Coordinates of C-alpha atoms in Angstrom, one line a residue:
M1 CA -57.6 112.4 -128.8
S2 CA -55.6 109.7 -130.7
S3 CA -57.0 106.2 -130.9
Q4 CA -53.6 104.7 -131.7
R5 CA -52.3 102.1 -129.3
A6 CA -49.0 102.9 -127.6
L7 CA -46.2 100.7 -129.0
T8 CA -43.4 99.2 -127.0
Q9 CA -40.0 98.9 -128.7
L10 CA -38.3 95.6 -128.0
H11 CA -34.5 95.2 -128.1
F12 CA -32.9 91.9 -129.2
S13 CA -29.6 91.5 -127.5
L14 CA -27.0 89.7 -129.6
E15 CA -24.4 90.0 -126.9
T16 CA -25.9 87.5 -124.4
S17 CA -25.8 84.0 -125.8
V18 CA -28.4 81.5 -124.7
L19 CA -25.8 78.7 -125.1
R20 CA -24.3 77.9 -121.7
T21 CA -21.4 75.6 -120.7
C22 CA -21.8 74.2 -117.2
P23 CA -18.6 74.7 -115.1
S24 CA -19.4 71.6 -113.1
C25 CA -20.1 69.0 -115.8
G26 CA -18.7 70.7 -118.9
L27 CA -21.9 70.1 -120.9
S28 CA -23.0 72.9 -123.3
Y29 CA -26.8 73.4 -123.5
T30 CA -29.4 75.9 -124.6
K31 CA -30.6 77.9 -121.6
G32 CA -34.4 78.3 -121.7
A33 CA -34.9 75.1 -123.8
P34 CA -36.8 72.7 -121.6
D35 CA -35.4 69.5 -123.2
D36 CA -31.8 70.9 -123.0
E37 CA -32.2 72.0 -119.5
S38 CA -33.7 68.7 -118.4
L39 CA -30.9 66.8 -120.1
H40 CA -28.3 69.0 -118.4
R41 CA -29.8 68.6 -114.9
A42 CA -29.8 64.8 -115.2
H43 CA -26.3 64.7 -116.8
C44 CA -24.8 67.0 -114.2
I45 CA -26.0 65.0 -111.3
R46 CA -24.7 61.7 -112.8
V47 CA -21.3 63.3 -113.6
Q48 CA -20.8 64.7 -110.2
R49 CA -22.4 62.1 -107.9
G50 CA -22.5 58.9 -110.0
M51 CA -25.5 56.6 -110.6
E52 CA -27.1 54.3 -108.2
W53 CA -26.7 50.5 -108.5
G54 CA -30.0 49.5 -106.9
R55 CA -32.3 46.6 -106.2
E56 CA -33.4 46.2 -109.8
E57 CA -29.8 45.6 -110.9
H58 CA -29.2 43.2 -108.0
K59 CA -32.1 41.1 -109.1
E60 CA -30.5 40.5 -112.5
V61 CA -26.9 39.8 -111.4
E62 CA -27.1 36.0 -112.1
K63 CA -29.1 36.4 -115.3
A64 CA -26.6 38.9 -116.7
N65 CA -23.6 36.8 -115.6
V66 CA -22.2 39.7 -113.5
E67 CA -19.0 38.7 -111.7
E68 CA -17.5 40.2 -108.6
V69 CA -13.8 40.6 -109.4
G70 CA -12.8 42.7 -106.5
R71 CA -14.3 42.9 -103.0
N72 CA -13.6 45.0 -99.9
V73 CA -11.6 47.5 -101.9
V74 CA -10.5 50.4 -99.6
L75 CA -10.1 53.8 -101.2
G76 CA -7.8 56.7 -100.1
D77 CA -10.6 58.3 -98.0
G78 CA -11.5 55.1 -96.3
T79 CA -14.5 54.4 -98.4
K80 CA -15.1 50.7 -99.2
G81 CA -16.4 49.3 -102.4
R82 CA -16.3 46.4 -104.8
I83 CA -15.6 45.9 -108.5
I84 CA -18.0 44.0 -110.8
C85 CA -17.6 42.9 -114.4
F86 CA -20.1 42.0 -117.2
R87 CA -20.3 41.9 -120.9
A88 CA -20.7 45.3 -122.4
D89 CA -23.5 44.2 -124.7
V90 CA -25.6 43.0 -121.8
G91 CA -29.4 43.3 -122.0
G92 CA -32.2 43.7 -119.5
K93 CA -32.3 46.2 -116.7
I94 CA -28.6 46.1 -116.2
G95 CA -28.2 46.8 -119.9
S96 CA -30.5 49.8 -119.7
K97 CA -28.6 51.2 -116.7
F98 CA -25.3 50.7 -118.5
A99 CA -26.6 52.4 -121.6
V100 CA -27.4 55.5 -119.6
L101 CA -24.0 55.4 -118.0
L102 CA -22.3 55.1 -121.4
E103 CA -24.3 58.0 -122.7
T104 CA -23.1 60.1 -119.7
I105 CA -19.5 59.1 -120.3
N106 CA -19.7 59.9 -124.0
L107 CA -21.2 63.3 -123.4
T108 CA -18.6 64.1 -120.8
L109 CA -15.7 63.0 -123.0
S110 CA -17.3 64.4 -126.2
S111 CA -16.9 60.9 -127.7
P112 CA -19.1 59.1 -130.2
P113 CA -21.1 56.1 -129.0
L114 CA -19.4 52.7 -129.0
T115 CA -20.5 50.6 -131.9
P116 CA -22.3 47.3 -131.4
E117 CA -19.2 45.5 -132.7
V118 CA -17.0 47.2 -130.0
L119 CA -19.5 46.4 -127.3
K120 CA -19.7 42.8 -128.3
A121 CA -15.9 42.6 -128.0
S122 CA -15.8 44.3 -124.6
K123 CA -16.3 43.9 -120.9
A124 CA -17.5 46.6 -118.5
Y125 CA -15.9 47.0 -115.1
L126 CA -17.7 49.1 -112.5
F127 CA -16.5 50.3 -109.1
L128 CA -19.5 50.3 -106.7
S129 CA -18.9 52.4 -103.6
R130 CA -20.9 51.8 -100.4
S131 CA -22.8 54.7 -98.9
K132 CA -21.5 55.5 -95.4
G133 CA -25.0 56.3 -94.2
S134 CA -26.6 53.3 -95.8
P135 CA -24.1 50.4 -96.5
S136 CA -26.8 48.5 -98.5
R137 CA -26.9 51.2 -101.1
E138 CA -24.2 51.5 -103.8
K139 CA -23.1 54.1 -106.2
I140 CA -21.3 53.6 -109.6
A141 CA -18.2 55.5 -108.7
G142 CA -16.1 54.5 -111.7
C143 CA -16.2 52.6 -115.0
V144 CA -13.7 51.1 -117.3
I145 CA -14.5 49.5 -120.7
A146 CA -12.0 46.8 -121.8
Q147 CA -12.0 45.8 -125.4
R148 CA -10.4 42.9 -127.3
I149 CA -8.1 44.4 -129.9
S150 CA -5.3 43.2 -132.1
T151 CA -2.8 46.0 -132.6
A152 CA -1.8 49.4 -131.1
M153 CA 0.9 52.0 -131.5
E154 CA 3.8 52.7 -129.1
V155 CA 3.8 56.1 -127.4
A156 CA 6.8 58.2 -128.3
S157 CA 8.5 61.1 -126.6
P158 CA 9.6 63.7 -129.1
E159 CA 12.4 64.7 -126.9
S160 CA 14.0 61.3 -126.5
S161 CA 12.9 59.7 -129.8
S162 CA 15.6 59.1 -132.4
K163 CA 13.0 59.7 -135.2
P164 CA 12.3 63.3 -136.4
L165 CA 9.0 64.8 -135.2
S166 CA 7.6 64.6 -138.8
D167 CA 7.8 60.7 -138.6
L168 CA 5.6 60.6 -135.4
I169 CA 1.8 60.7 -135.3
P170 CA 0.4 63.5 -133.0
V171 CA -2.3 62.2 -130.7
D172 CA -2.6 65.3 -128.5
P173 CA 0.1 67.9 -129.1
S174 CA -1.2 69.9 -126.1
T175 CA 0.0 67.1 -123.8
S176 CA 3.0 66.2 -126.0
L177 CA 1.4 62.8 -126.8
F178 CA 2.8 61.3 -130.0
V179 CA 3.0 57.7 -131.2
H180 CA 5.2 55.7 -133.6
P181 CA 3.3 54.7 -136.7
E182 CA 4.2 51.0 -136.5
K183 CA 1.3 48.8 -135.3
L184 CA 2.3 46.2 -132.7
P185 CA 0.4 43.2 -131.4
T186 CA -1.7 44.2 -128.4
P187 CA -4.5 42.1 -126.8
M188 CA -6.5 44.7 -124.8
G189 CA -7.7 48.2 -125.3
I190 CA -9.4 50.8 -123.1
P191 CA -11.9 52.8 -125.1
R192 CA -13.6 54.5 -122.1
L193 CA -12.5 55.4 -118.6
F194 CA -14.7 57.5 -116.3
V195 CA -14.9 58.5 -112.7
P196 CA -17.5 61.0 -111.4
T197 CA -16.0 64.2 -110.1
T198 CA -16.8 63.6 -106.5
H199 CA -15.0 60.3 -106.5
R200 CA -11.8 61.4 -108.3
R201 CA -8.3 61.3 -106.8
L202 CA -9.1 58.3 -104.7
G203 CA -7.4 55.7 -106.9
I204 CA -10.6 54.3 -108.4
A205 CA -9.3 54.5 -112.0
T206 CA -6.1 52.6 -111.3
R207 CA -7.9 49.9 -109.3
L208 CA -10.4 49.4 -112.1
L209 CA -7.6 49.2 -114.7
S210 CA -5.5 46.8 -112.7
V211 CA -8.5 44.4 -112.1
A212 CA -9.3 44.6 -115.8
A213 CA -5.7 43.8 -116.8
R214 CA -5.8 40.8 -114.4
T215 CA -9.1 39.3 -115.4
F216 CA -9.9 40.4 -119.0
V217 CA -8.3 37.3 -120.5
R218 CA -9.2 34.4 -118.2
G219 CA -6.1 32.8 -116.8
C220 CA -3.7 35.2 -118.5
P221 CA -3.0 38.5 -116.6
L222 CA -1.9 41.4 -118.9
D223 CA 0.9 43.8 -118.0
P224 CA 0.6 47.4 -119.1
T225 CA 4.3 48.0 -118.5
K226 CA 5.1 45.4 -121.2
G227 CA 2.9 47.2 -123.8
E228 CA 0.1 44.7 -123.5
I229 CA -2.7 47.3 -123.0
A230 CA -3.6 50.3 -125.1
F231 CA -5.9 53.3 -124.8
T232 CA -7.9 55.2 -127.4
Q233 CA -7.1 58.9 -127.7
P234 CA -7.2 59.9 -124.0
T235 CA -8.1 63.4 -122.6
G236 CA -5.5 65.3 -120.7
A237 CA -6.5 63.7 -117.4
G238 CA -6.8 60.3 -119.1
A239 CA -3.4 60.7 -120.5
G240 CA -2.0 61.3 -117.1
V241 CA -3.6 58.1 -115.7
M242 CA -2.4 56.1 -118.8
R243 CA 1.2 57.3 -118.3
A244 CA 1.3 56.8 -114.5
W245 CA -0.5 53.4 -114.5
G246 CA 1.4 52.0 -117.5
K247 CA 4.7 53.5 -116.4
G248 CA 5.0 55.0 -119.9
A249 CA 4.6 51.7 -121.7
A250 CA 0.8 51.7 -122.4
R251 CA 0.0 52.1 -126.1
I252 CA -2.5 54.0 -128.2
Y253 CA -5.0 52.5 -130.7
E254 CA -7.6 53.7 -133.1
E255 CA -11.2 53.1 -131.8

């Protein structure tokens, strides 16, 4: 009788990748890695449902100089909300909540973190929606970061431009987004624009942008149709918002 132990042959499958891309939030993560899966769960919830604006944030409104710049805003589905604004380099509990929000936005857009210099020159505009079941509870249903800039480039249409295509700078060829190389004076830029998936197509982005244009420079409303506002390289959806809201006159700038 043999004393050898029975051996089990293991097969390592190279066909099934452990890297997954979530269809709901778009985040790629390693399946089976606890840290990655935990990050994905938290990120996915924030992307789809938004983050809460709770009691801790309410307590610091005065300390953080939070301004209400839009109240009783009614969305397309009848939901009511308000728009608040504060410095993007804010500290305290509001700063901590905002840092998590920015991390979520950057992960979603595959964008690098905004530098301290950019945050110092920026204001954050948040759309807070009221819960229908509990009016005292609010969700962050949208965010726009408005930055003080100096120059930007005019968007060009390759079909109607008098310049050859080789003289234009491609921003996103897949959406036919090109710009003229000349840099023009432009006072305000939008480095980040984000709306959770469950709150999209309700007009939140355009309401945030319009309020930012009206209040970013105190006493001096800005007009996107006159080329006074620019965006960093927008995603496909962001490019659509930029074109529609700015009526084709919004510009592009380098972050």
